Coordinates of N, CA and C and ligand atoms in Angstrom, one line a residue:
M282 N 73.9 104.2 -89.8 CA 72.9 104.1 -90.4 C 72.1 105.4 -90.8
R283 N 70.7 105.2 -91.4 CA 69.6 106.8 -92.0 C 69.2 107.3 -90.7
L284 N 69.8 108.8 -89.9 CA 68.5 109.3 -88.9 C 67.1 108.5 -88.6
D285 N 66.8 108.5 -89.9 CA 65.5 108.2 -89.9 C 64.6 106.9 -89.3
R286 N 66.1 105.9 -89.5 CA 65.5 104.4 -89.7 C 66.5 104.0 -87.8
F287 N 67.6 104.7 -87.5 CA 67.6 104.9 -86.4 C 65.9 105.2 -85.0
L288 N 65.1 106.5 -85.7 CA 64.0 106.8 -84.9 C 62.9 106.0 -84.8
S289 N 62.7 105.7 -86.2 CA 61.6 104.4 -85.9 C 62.3 103.2 -85.6
N290 N 63.6 103.2 -84.7 CA 64.2 101.7 -84.2 C 63.2 101.6 -83.0
L291 N 63.1 102.6 -82.3 CA 63.2 103.4 -81.2 C 61.5 102.3 -80.9
P292 N 60.9 102.5 -79.4 CA 60.2 101.8 -79.1 C 58.7 102.8 -80.0
T293 N 59.2 103.8 -79.4 CA 57.8 104.8 -79.6 C 57.6 105.8 -80.6
L294 N 58.5 105.4 -81.1 CA 58.0 105.6 -82.9 C 57.7 104.6 -84.2
N295 N 56.7 105.0 -85.1 CA 57.2 104.4 -86.1 C 58.0 105.4 -87.2
R296 N 57.6 105.1 -88.5 CA 58.6 105.5 -89.2 C 57.8 106.9 -89.5
Q297 N 57.2 107.3 -89.7 CA 55.7 108.3 -90.1 C 56.5 109.4 -88.5
Q298 N 56.1 109.0 -88.0 CA 56.3 109.7 -86.7 C 57.6 110.4 -86.5
A299 N 59.0 109.4 -86.7 CA 60.1 109.9 -87.1 C 60.2 110.9 -87.3
R300 N 59.8 110.8 -88.7 CA 59.7 112.3 -90.1 C 58.8 113.6 -88.9
L301 N 57.8 112.9 -88.8 CA 57.5 114.3 -88.5 C 58.2 115.1 -87.2
R302 N 58.3 114.2 -86.3 CA 59.6 114.9 -85.4 C 60.9 115.3 -86.3
L303 N 61.0 114.8 -86.8 CA 62.1 115.3 -87.4 C 61.8 116.6 -88.3
S304 N 60.7 116.7 -89.2 CA 60.4 118.0 -89.4 C 59.7 118.8 -88.4
Q305 N 59.7 118.5 -88.3 CA 59.5 119.7 -86.6 C 60.5 120.1 -86.0
G306 N 61.8 119.5 -86.3 CA 62.5 119.9 -85.8 C 63.2 119.8 -84.2
Q307 N 63.0 118.9 -83.8 CA 63.3 118.4 -82.7 C 63.7 117.5 -82.4
V308 N 65.0 117.0 -83.2 CA 65.8 116.3 -83.6 C 67.0 117.3 -83.5
R309 N 67.9 116.5 -82.5 CA 69.5 117.4 -82.8 C 70.3 115.8 -82.9
V310 N 71.3 116.0 -83.4 CA 71.8 115.6 -84.0 C 73.7 116.1 -83.6
N311 N 74.9 116.0 -82.5 CA 75.8 117.0 -82.1 C 75.1 118.2 -81.5
D312 N 74.3 118.5 -81.3 CA 74.4 119.7 -80.7 C 73.4 120.7 -81.9
E313 N 73.0 120.4 -82.7 CA 72.6 120.8 -84.3 C 71.3 120.8 -84.5
V314 N 70.2 120.9 -85.2 CA 68.8 120.6 -85.6 C 69.4 119.9 -86.5
V315 N 68.7 118.8 -86.8 CA 69.1 118.0 -88.3 C 67.3 117.7 -89.3
R316 N 67.4 118.2 -89.7 CA 65.4 118.1 -90.3 C 65.9 116.7 -91.5
E317 N 66.8 116.0 -92.1 CA 66.9 115.9 -93.3 C 66.6 114.0 -92.3
P318 N 65.7 113.3 -93.3 CA 65.5 111.5 -92.8 C 66.7 111.1 -93.0
L319 N 67.2 111.5 -94.5 CA 68.5 110.4 -95.1 C 70.0 110.8 -94.0
T320 N 70.3 111.6 -93.9 CA 71.1 111.8 -92.6 C 71.9 110.5 -91.7
E321 N 73.8 110.9 -92.4 CA 74.1 109.0 -91.9 C 74.4 109.7 -89.9
V322 N 74.4 107.9 -89.7 CA 74.6 109.0 -87.9 C 75.3 108.3 -87.5
R323 N 76.2 107.7 -86.4 CA 77.3 106.6 -86.0 C 77.2 106.4 -85.0
A324 N 77.4 105.4 -84.2 CA 77.6 105.1 -82.3 C 78.8 106.8 -82.2
F325 N 79.7 107.5 -83.2 CA 79.8 108.6 -81.9 C 78.5 109.4 -81.9
D326 N 77.8 109.9 -82.3 CA 77.4 111.0 -82.3 C 75.9 110.2 -81.7
R327 N 76.1 112.2 -80.4 CA 74.8 112.3 -79.6 C 74.1 112.7 -80.1
I328 N 72.9 112.5 -80.1 CA 71.7 111.7 -80.6 C 70.0 112.8 -79.5
E329 N 69.5 113.9 -79.9 CA 68.5 114.4 -78.9 C 67.4 114.0 -79.8
L330 N 65.7 113.9 -79.0 CA 64.4 114.0 -79.3 C 64.3 115.1 -78.4
G331 N 63.9 116.4 -78.9 CA 63.8 117.5 -77.1 C 64.0 117.5 -76.0
E332 N 63.7 116.9 -74.7 CA 64.5 117.2 -73.5 C 65.0 115.4 -74.2
Q333 N 64.8 114.5 -74.8 CA 65.4 113.8 -74.5 C 66.6 112.5 -75.0
L334 N 68.0 112.6 -74.4 CA 69.8 111.7 -74.7 C 69.0 110.7 -75.7
L335 N 69.1 110.1 -77.1 CA 68.9 109.0 -77.4 C 69.4 108.8 -77.0
Q336 N 71.1 108.4 -77.5 CA 73.1 108.3 -77.5 C 73.9 109.7 -77.6
A337 N 74.0 108.6 -76.4 CA 75.3 110.3 -75.6 C 76.6 109.7 -77.3
G338 N 77.0 108.4 -77.5 CA 77.4 108.9 -78.7 C 79.4 108.6 -78.2
R339 N 79.6 107.7 -78.3 CA 80.9 106.2 -78.4 C 82.3 108.0 -78.2
A340 N 83.1 108.2 -77.9 CA 84.0 108.2 -77.9 C 84.4 107.4 -79.0
A341 N 85.4 108.7 -81.2 CA 85.8 107.6 -81.5 C 87.2 107.7 -80.6
R342 N 88.0 106.9 -80.8 CA 89.7 106.7 -80.8 C 90.6 106.4 -81.6
Y343 N 91.4 106.9 -81.1 CA 92.9 106.9 -82.8 C 94.6 106.6 -82.1
Y344 N 94.5 105.6 -82.2 CA 95.8 106.4 -82.0 C 97.4 105.5 -82.7
M345 N 98.5 105.6 -82.4 CA 99.8 105.0 -83.7 C 100.5 104.4 -82.4
L346 N 101.4 103.4 -83.0 CA 101.6 102.6 -82.6 C 103.7 102.1 -82.6
N347 N 104.6 102.4 -82.2 CA 105.6 101.7 -82.7 C 105.2 100.4 -82.7
K348 N 105.6 99.3 -83.5 CA 105.6 97.6 -83.3 C 107.2 96.9 -83.2
P349 N 107.1 96.6 -82.3 CA 108.2 95.8 -82.2 C 108.3 94.7 -82.8
Q350 N 109.7 94.3 -83.2 CA 109.6 93.1 -83.6 C 109.2 91.5 -82.5
G351 N 108.6 90.4 -83.4 CA 107.9 89.6 -82.6 C 106.6 89.8 -81.5
C352 N 105.5 90.5 -82.5 CA 103.9 90.7 -81.9 C 103.9 90.8 -83.2
V353 N 102.7 90.3 -82.3 CA 100.8 89.5 -84.2 C 100.4 90.9 -83.8
S354 N 100.7 91.5 -85.0 CA 99.0 92.6 -86.1 C 98.2 92.1 -86.0
A355 N 97.4 91.6 -85.0 CA 95.6 91.3 -84.5 C 95.6 92.0 -83.8
T356 N 93.7 91.7 -82.5 CA 93.6 91.9 -82.0 C 93.2 90.8 -81.0
R357 N 93.7 89.8 -81.6 CA 93.8 88.5 -80.2 C 94.4 87.6 -80.9
D358 N 95.2 86.9 -80.8 CA 95.9 85.0 -80.5 C 96.7 84.8 -79.5
P359 N 96.3 83.0 -79.3 CA 96.3 82.0 -78.5 C 98.3 82.3 -78.1
R360 N 98.9 83.0 -79.6 CA 99.8 82.4 -78.5 C 101.4 83.4 -78.8
H361 N 100.3 84.5 -78.7 CA 102.8 85.1 -79.4 C 101.1 86.7 -78.5
R362 N 102.2 87.9 -78.2 CA 101.7 89.2 -77.5 C 101.4 89.1 -79.1
T363 N 100.6 90.3 -78.5 CA 99.9 91.8 -80.3 C 99.8 92.4 -79.8
V364 N 99.2 93.7 -80.8 CA 99.6 94.9 -80.5 C 98.5 95.6 -79.4
L365 N 97.8 95.2 -79.2 CA 96.9 95.5 -78.8 C 97.0 94.9 -76.9
D366 N 98.1 94.7 -76.9 CA 98.7 94.1 -75.7 C 99.4 95.1 -74.5
L367 N 99.6 95.6 -76.3 CA 101.1 97.2 -75.9 C 99.7 97.8 -75.0
L368 N 98.5 97.7 -75.8 CA 97.9 99.3 -75.2 C 97.0 99.1 -73.9
D369 N 97.5 100.0 -72.7 CA 97.1 100.8 -71.4 C 95.5 101.2 -71.2
E370 N 95.1 101.0 -72.2 CA 93.3 101.7 -72.3 C 92.5 100.0 -72.2
A371 N 91.5 101.4 -71.9 CA 90.1 101.2 -71.4 C 89.4 100.2 -72.4
D372 N 88.6 99.1 -72.3 CA 88.0 98.7 -73.4 C 89.0 98.9 -74.8
R373 N 90.5 98.4 -74.6 CA 90.9 98.5 -75.9 C 90.0 97.3 -77.0
E374 N 90.3 96.7 -76.6 CA 89.4 95.2 -77.8 C 88.5 96.1 -78.5
E375 N 87.9 97.5 -78.4 CA 87.2 97.4 -79.3 C 87.7 98.0 -80.6
L376 N 88.8 98.3 -80.0 CA 89.7 99.3 -81.6 C 90.2 98.7 -82.7
H377 N 90.4 98.2 -84.1 CA 90.9 97.6 -85.1 C 92.4 98.2 -85.0
I378 N 92.8 97.0 -86.1 CA 94.0 98.3 -86.8 C 93.9 98.7 -87.8
A379 N 94.6 99.2 -88.6 CA 94.3 99.8 -89.8 C 95.7 99.6 -90.9
G380 N 95.7 98.3 -91.3 CA 96.4 98.0 -92.0 C 97.8 97.4 -91.5
R381 N 98.1 96.0 -91.4 CA 98.7 95.3 -90.5 C 100.1 94.8 -90.7
L382 N 100.7 94.5 -90.1 CA 102.6 93.9 -90.4 C 102.6 92.9 -89.7
D383 N 103.5 92.3 -90.7 CA 104.0 90.6 -90.2 C 104.8 90.6 -88.7
F384 N 105.1 89.7 -88.9 CA 105.5 89.2 -87.2 C 106.5 89.4 -87.1
N385 N 107.6 89.4 -87.4 CA 108.4 90.4 -87.6 C 108.8 92.3 -88.2
S386 N 108.0 92.5 -88.8 CA 108.1 94.6 -89.6 C 108.1 95.1 -87.4
T387 N 108.8 95.9 -88.6 CA 108.9 97.0 -86.9 C 107.6 98.2 -87.9
G388 N 107.3 99.2 -86.6 CA 107.7 100.2 -87.4 C 105.6 100.6 -87.0
L389 N 105.1 101.7 -87.9 CA 103.7 102.5 -87.5 C 102.8 101.6 -87.3
I390 N 102.2 101.9 -86.9 CA 100.7 100.8 -86.9 C 99.3 102.0 -86.2
L391 N 98.6 101.9 -86.7 CA 98.1 102.6 -86.4 C 96.6 101.9 -86.0
L392 N 95.8 102.5 -85.2 CA 94.5 102.1 -84.2 C 93.0 102.9 -83.9
S393 N 92.6 101.9 -84.1 CA 91.3 103.3 -84.1 C 90.4 102.6 -83.4
N394 N 88.7 103.3 -83.0 CA 87.1 101.9 -83.2 C 86.6 102.9 -84.6
D395 N 87.6 103.4 -85.7 CA 86.4 104.1 -86.2 C 86.5 103.7 -87.4
G396 N 85.2 103.0 -88.1 CA 86.2 102.2 -89.3 C 85.3 103.1 -90.3
L397 N 85.3 104.3 -90.3 CA 85.0 104.7 -91.1 C 86.7 105.5 -91.8
W398 N 87.2 105.7 -90.5 CA 88.5 105.7 -90.6 C 89.4 105.6 -91.1
S399 N 89.5 104.1 -91.0 CA 90.3 103.3 -91.2 C 90.4 102.8 -92.7
R400 N 88.4 102.7 -93.1 CA 88.7 102.6 -94.2 C 89.1 103.4 -95.2
R401 N 89.4 104.5 -94.8 CA 89.7 105.6 -95.4 C 91.1 105.9 -96.7
L402 N 91.4 105.2 -94.9 CA 93.5 105.0 -95.1 C 93.7 102.9 -95.8
T403 N 92.3 102.6 -95.6 CA 93.1 100.7 -96.5 C 92.9 100.7 -97.7
Q404 N 92.0 101.8 -98.0 CA 90.7 100.5 -99.4 C 90.9 100.7 -100.2
P405 N 91.9 99.5 -101.3 CA 92.9 99.7 -102.5 C 92.6 101.2 -102.5
A406 N 91.0 101.6 -103.8 CA 90.6 102.9 -104.0 C 92.2 104.3 -103.5
S407 N 91.7 104.1 -102.1 CA 92.4 105.1 -102.1 C 94.2 105.9 -102.1
E408 N 94.6 104.4 -102.7 CA 96.3 104.5 -102.5 C 97.2 105.4 -102.2
I409 N 96.5 105.7 -100.1 CA 97.5 105.8 -99.9 C 98.9 105.4 -99.7
S410 N 99.9 105.9 -99.8 CA 100.9 106.0 -99.4 C 101.5 105.1 -98.8
K411 N 102.8 104.0 -97.9 CA 103.4 102.9 -97.3 C 104.9 103.3 -97.5
T412 N 105.8 104.1 -96.3 CA 106.8 103.7 -96.6 C 107.9 103.0 -96.0
Y413 N 108.3 102.1 -96.4 CA 108.8 101.2 -95.1 C 110.9 101.1 -95.5
L414 N 111.7 100.7 -94.1 CA 112.9 100.7 -95.0 C 113.0 99.5 -95.0
V415 N 113.5 98.8 -95.5 CA 114.1 97.6 -96.3 C 115.2 97.7 -95.5
Q416 N 115.5 96.1 -95.4 CA 117.8 96.0 -95.5 C 117.4 94.3 -95.7
T417 N 118.2 93.3 -96.8 CA 118.0 92.8 -97.3 C 119.1 91.3 -97.4
E418 N 119.2 90.4 -97.7 CA 119.9 89.6 -97.7 C 121.0 90.0 -99.1
Q419 N 121.1 90.2 -99.6 CA 121.6 90.0 -101.2 C 121.2 91.5 -101.3
P420 N 122.6 91.9 -102.7 CA 122.7 93.5 -102.5 C 121.5 94.2 -103.3
I421 N 120.8 94.7 -103.5 CA 119.9 95.5 -103.9 C 120.0 96.4 -105.4
T422 N 119.5 95.8 -106.6 CA 120.6 96.4 -107.6 C 119.3 97.6 -108.6
E423 N 119.8 98.5 -109.2 CA 119.2 99.3 -110.1 C 117.7 98.6 -110.5
Q424 N 118.5 96.9 -112.0 CA 117.4 96.7 -112.3 C 115.8 96.0 -111.2
M425 N 116.7 96.2 -110.0 CA 115.3 96.1 -109.1 C 113.7 96.6 -108.9
R426 N 115.2 98.6 -108.6 CA 114.2 99.9 -109.4 C 113.4 100.2 -109.5
L427 N 114.4 99.6 -111.3 CA 113.3 99.7 -112.9 C 111.9 99.1 -112.9
R428 N 112.4 97.4 -112.4 CA 111.2 96.7 -112.4 C 110.3 96.7 -110.8
F429 N 110.2 97.0 -109.8 CA 109.4 98.0 -108.8 C 108.5 98.6 -109.5
A430 N 109.2 100.1 -109.8 CA 108.6 100.6 -111.0 C 107.5 100.9 -111.8
Q431 N 108.3 99.7 -112.7 CA 106.7 98.8 -113.8 C 105.4 98.0 -113.5
G432 N 106.2 97.7 -112.0 CA 105.0 96.5 -111.6 C 105.6 95.1 -111.5
L433 N 104.9 94.2 -111.1 CA 105.7 93.1 -110.6 C 104.0 92.6 -110.9
Y434 N 104.6 91.1 -111.4 CA 103.3 90.3 -111.5 C 103.3 89.1 -110.7
F435 N 102.3 89.2 -110.1 CA 101.4 88.5 -109.2 C 100.8 87.5 -109.3
R436 N 100.8 86.3 -109.1 CA 100.2 85.6 -110.0 C 99.4 84.7 -109.1
F437 N 99.5 84.7 -107.4 CA 98.2 84.4 -107.2 C 97.2 85.2 -107.5
E438 N 97.4 86.7 -107.1 CA 96.2 87.2 -107.0 C 96.0 87.7 -108.7
D439 N 97.1 87.4 -109.8 CA 96.3 87.5 -111.4 C 96.2 88.9 -111.5
L440 N 97.8 89.1 -110.9 CA 97.5 91.2 -111.0 C 99.1 92.0 -110.9
V441 N 99.4 93.5 -111.4 CA 100.7 93.5 -111.3 C 100.5 94.7 -110.7
T442 N 101.8 94.6 -109.7 CA 101.5 95.4 -108.6 C 101.8 97.4 -108.3
R443 N 100.7 98.1 -108.0 CA 101.7 99.3 -108.8 C 102.2 99.8 -108.9
P444 N 102.6 100.5 -109.2 CA 104.7 101.2 -109.8 C 104.1 102.0 -107.9
A445 N 105.4 100.4 -107.0 CA 106.3 101.7 -106.4 C 108.1 102.0 -106.7
Q446 N 108.4 102.7 -105.8 CA 109.3 103.6 -105.2 C 110.3 103.7 -105.0
L447 N 111.1 102.3 -104.9 CA 112.2 102.2 -104.9 C 113.9 103.0 -104.8
E448 N 114.0 103.2 -103.8 CA 114.8 104.7 -103.0 C 116.6 103.7 -102.4
I449 N 117.4 103.1 -103.2 CA 118.3 102.2 -102.4 C 119.6 103.6 -101.8
L450 N 119.4 103.2 -100.4 CA 120.4 103.8 -99.9 C 121.3 103.8 -99.4
T451 N 122.1 101.9 -99.4 CA 123.0 101.2 -99.4 C 123.2 100.2 -100.1
S452 N 124.1 99.2 -99.9 CA 124.4 98.2 -101.4 C 122.9 97.2 -100.3
H453 N 123.1 97.2 -98.7 CA 121.7 96.6 -98.8 C 120.5 97.0 -98.6
S454 N 119.9 97.5 -98.7 CA 119.0 98.9 -97.6 C 118.9 99.9 -98.7
A455 N 117.3 100.1 -98.7 CA 116.6 100.9 -99.3 C 115.4 101.2 -98.5
R456 N 114.8 102.6 -99.5 CA 113.8 103.0 -98.7 C 112.5 102.3 -100.1
L457 N 111.3 102.3 -99.1 CA 110.0 102.0 -101.5 C 109.1 102.4 -100.2
S458 N 108.4 102.8 -101.5 CA 107.1 103.7 -100.9 C 106.9 102.6 -102.0
I459 N 105.1 102.1 -101.7 CA 104.4 101.0 -102.3 C 102.5 102.5 -101.7
H460 N 101.9 101.0 -102.7 CA 101.0 102.5 -103.3 C 98.9 100.8 -103.2
E461 N 99.3 100.3 -102.4 CA 98.6 98.9 -101.7 C 99.0 98.0 -101.3
G462 N 98.7 97.0 -100.4 CA 98.5 96.5 -99.4 C 98.4 94.6 -99.4
R463 N 99.1 94.5 -100.3 CA 99.2 92.7 -100.5 C 99.5 92.4 -99.7
Y464 N 98.9 90.3 -98.6 CA 99.6 89.8 -98.3 C 101.7 89.3 -98.5
H465 N 101.7 90.1 -97.4 CA 103.9 89.9 -98.1 C 104.1 91.0 -99.1
Q466 N 103.6 91.4 -99.5 CA 104.1 92.1 -100.7 C 105.1 92.5 -100.5
I467 N 106.0 93.4 -99.3 CA 108.0 93.6 -100.0 C 108.5 92.2 -100.0
K468 N 107.8 91.5 -99.6 CA 109.1 90.1 -98.9 C 108.2 89.3 -99.9
R469 N 107.8 89.8 -100.7 CA 107.0 89.0 -102.5 C 108.2 89.4 -103.2
M470 N 107.7 91.2 -103.2 CA 108.4 91.8 -104.5 C 110.4 91.7 -104.4
F471 N 110.4 91.3 -103.2 CA 112.0 91.1 -102.9 C 112.0 89.4 -103.8
G472 N 111.0 89.0 -103.1 CA 111.2 87.2 -103.4 C 111.3 87.0 -105.1
Q473 N 110.9 88.2 -105.7 CA 111.1 87.4 -107.4 C 112.8 87.7 -107.5
F474 N 112.8 88.6 -107.2 CA 115.1 89.2 -107.9 C 115.1 87.7 -106.5
G475 N 114.5 86.4 -105.9 CA 115.4 85.7 -106.4 C 116.3 86.4 -104.0
N476 N 115.9 86.9 -103.4 CA 116.1 88.4 -102.3 C 115.3 88.1 -101.4
K477 N 116.1 87.8 -100.3 CA 115.5 87.5 -99.2 C 115.1 89.5 -98.3
V478 N 114.1 89.4 -97.4 CA 113.7 90.7 -97.1 C 114.8 90.2 -96.0
L479 N 115.4 90.7 -94.4 CA 116.2 90.3 -93.4 C 114.9 91.0 -92.1
A480 N 115.5 92.3 -93.1 CA 114.7 93.9 -91.8 C 113.4 94.3 -92.4
L481 N 112.0 95.1 -92.3 CA 110.9 96.2 -92.3 C 110.8 96.7 -92.0
H482 N 110.8 98.2 -92.2 CA 110.5 99.1 -90.6 C 109.5 99.6 -91.2
R483 N 108.3 100.2 -91.4 CA 107.2 101.2 -91.8 C 107.0 102.5 -90.9
E484 N 107.4 103.4 -91.6 CA 107.8 104.8 -91.7 C 106.3 105.7 -91.3
S485 N 105.9 105.3 -92.5 CA 104.6 106.3 -92.8 C 103.5 105.8 -93.4
M486 N 102.3 106.2 -93.4 CA 100.6 105.4 -93.9 C 100.0 107.1 -94.1
G487 N 100.3 107.8 -95.2 CA 99.8 108.6 -96.1 C 100.3 109.4 -95.4
P488 N 99.7 110.2 -94.6 CA 99.9 111.4 -94.2 C 100.3 111.6 -92.7
Y489 N 100.3 110.2 -91.7 CA 100.9 110.0 -90.9 C 102.3 109.2 -90.9
R490 N 103.2 110.2 -89.9 CA 104.8 109.4 -89.6 C 104.9 109.1 -88.5
L491 N 105.7 107.6 -88.2 CA 105.8 107.9 -86.6 C 106.7 108.8 -85.8
D492 N 106.2 109.0 -85.3 CA 106.5 110.0 -84.4 C 108.2 109.2 -84.4
P493 N 108.9 109.9 -83.9 CA 110.6 109.7 -83.3 C 110.3 109.6 -81.7
Q494 N 109.8 110.2 -81.4 CA 109.8 109.9 -79.6 C 109.3 109.0 -79.2
L495 N 108.7 107.9 -80.2 CA 107.9 106.3 -79.6 C 109.0 105.6 -80.0
A496 N 109.1 105.4 -79.1 CA 109.9 104.2 -78.6 C 109.6 102.1 -79.2
P497 N 110.3 100.8 -79.5 CA 109.6 99.9 -79.5 C 108.6 99.9 -78.7
G498 N 107.2 100.0 -79.3 CA 106.6 99.7 -77.9 C 105.1 100.4 -77.8
A499 N 105.9 101.6 -77.9 CA 105.4 102.6 -77.2 C 104.7 103.7 -78.4
Y500 N 103.6 103.7 -77.4 CA 102.1 104.4 -79.1 C 102.0 106.1 -78.1
R501 N 100.6 106.4 -78.4 CA 100.6 107.7 -77.8 C 98.7 107.7 -78.6
A502 N 98.1 109.0 -78.7 CA 97.1 109.6 -78.7 C 96.8 110.2 -80.5
L503 N 96.4 110.0 -81.4 CA 96.4 111.7 -82.2 C 96.1 112.5 -82.0
S504 N 96.2 113.9 -82.4 CA 96.1 115.0 -82.1 C 94.4 114.9 -83.1
A505 N 93.6 116.0 -83.2 CA 92.5 116.6 -83.0 C 93.2 116.8 -84.6
T506 N 94.3 117.3 -85.0 CA 94.8 117.8 -86.0 C 95.1 116.2 -87.0
E507 N 95.4 115.6 -86.2 CA 95.9 114.9 -87.0 C 95.3 113.9 -87.4
I508 N 94.1 114.0 -86.6 CA 93.0 113.1 -87.2 C 91.8 113.8 -88.8
G509 N 92.5 114.2 -88.3 CA 91.7 115.2 -89.8 C 92.2 114.8 -90.7
L510 N 93.5 114.4 -90.7 CA 93.8 114.6 -92.1 C 93.8 114.2 -93.4
I511 N 93.2 112.6 -93.0 CA 92.4 111.7 -93.3 C 90.8 111.9 -93.8
Ligands
URA655 N1 104.7 93.8 -96.8 C1 105.4 92.8 -96.7 O1 106.1 91.6 -96.9 N2 105.4 92.2 -95.5 C2 104.9 93.7 -94.1 O2 104.8 93.9 -92.9 C3 104.5 94.8 -95.2 C4 104.3 94.9 -96.2

């Protein structure tokens, strides 16, 4: 929300008074005087008017979690355990998931209450790369590698997938990097070759790599440096 709108929403100030207080240097955002009415402020910002604290600023929270199999990437589910159930944190229901995994997929999940940060990770335009280890029922072939690199046609969405990099590791396993997140994307990519995905594990999303210290089901907070990577 714009700072002038935030101020004029207060019962004691109209728009003109808000702008006056701003120009007089009476408004501080995160301990700094701000005069620009169009400055965007968020629930995480501390906002003061003179001696008066208007908003304390909610703490922004960021976690990485190693999702185990058989757990839903949702904040609520009537039947199954969710990734949020794995967090031993107060107010965990205010967190959301930045990039879901299927019920039986495992690996890196990022959670936050900061919508702008998670959007930078998940919005299609950012082309963040996501890397997965895949195990399949049938052998993985050179033809698949070439076709994945060209892009595959998804009829339901009427689009061609972005070029994906397939590194064949063994006859039935590979590392795959994709740059978008369509519904069941990897299963559908292999499905076009009649090859069923038996296991799918996310290793990384953009600059975030699953911490090898995290056992399935475990999580940790991101450091300040990690949060700033995106
Ligand atoms: N693609 C899939 O098919 N499933 C996942 O969980 C992630 C990517």
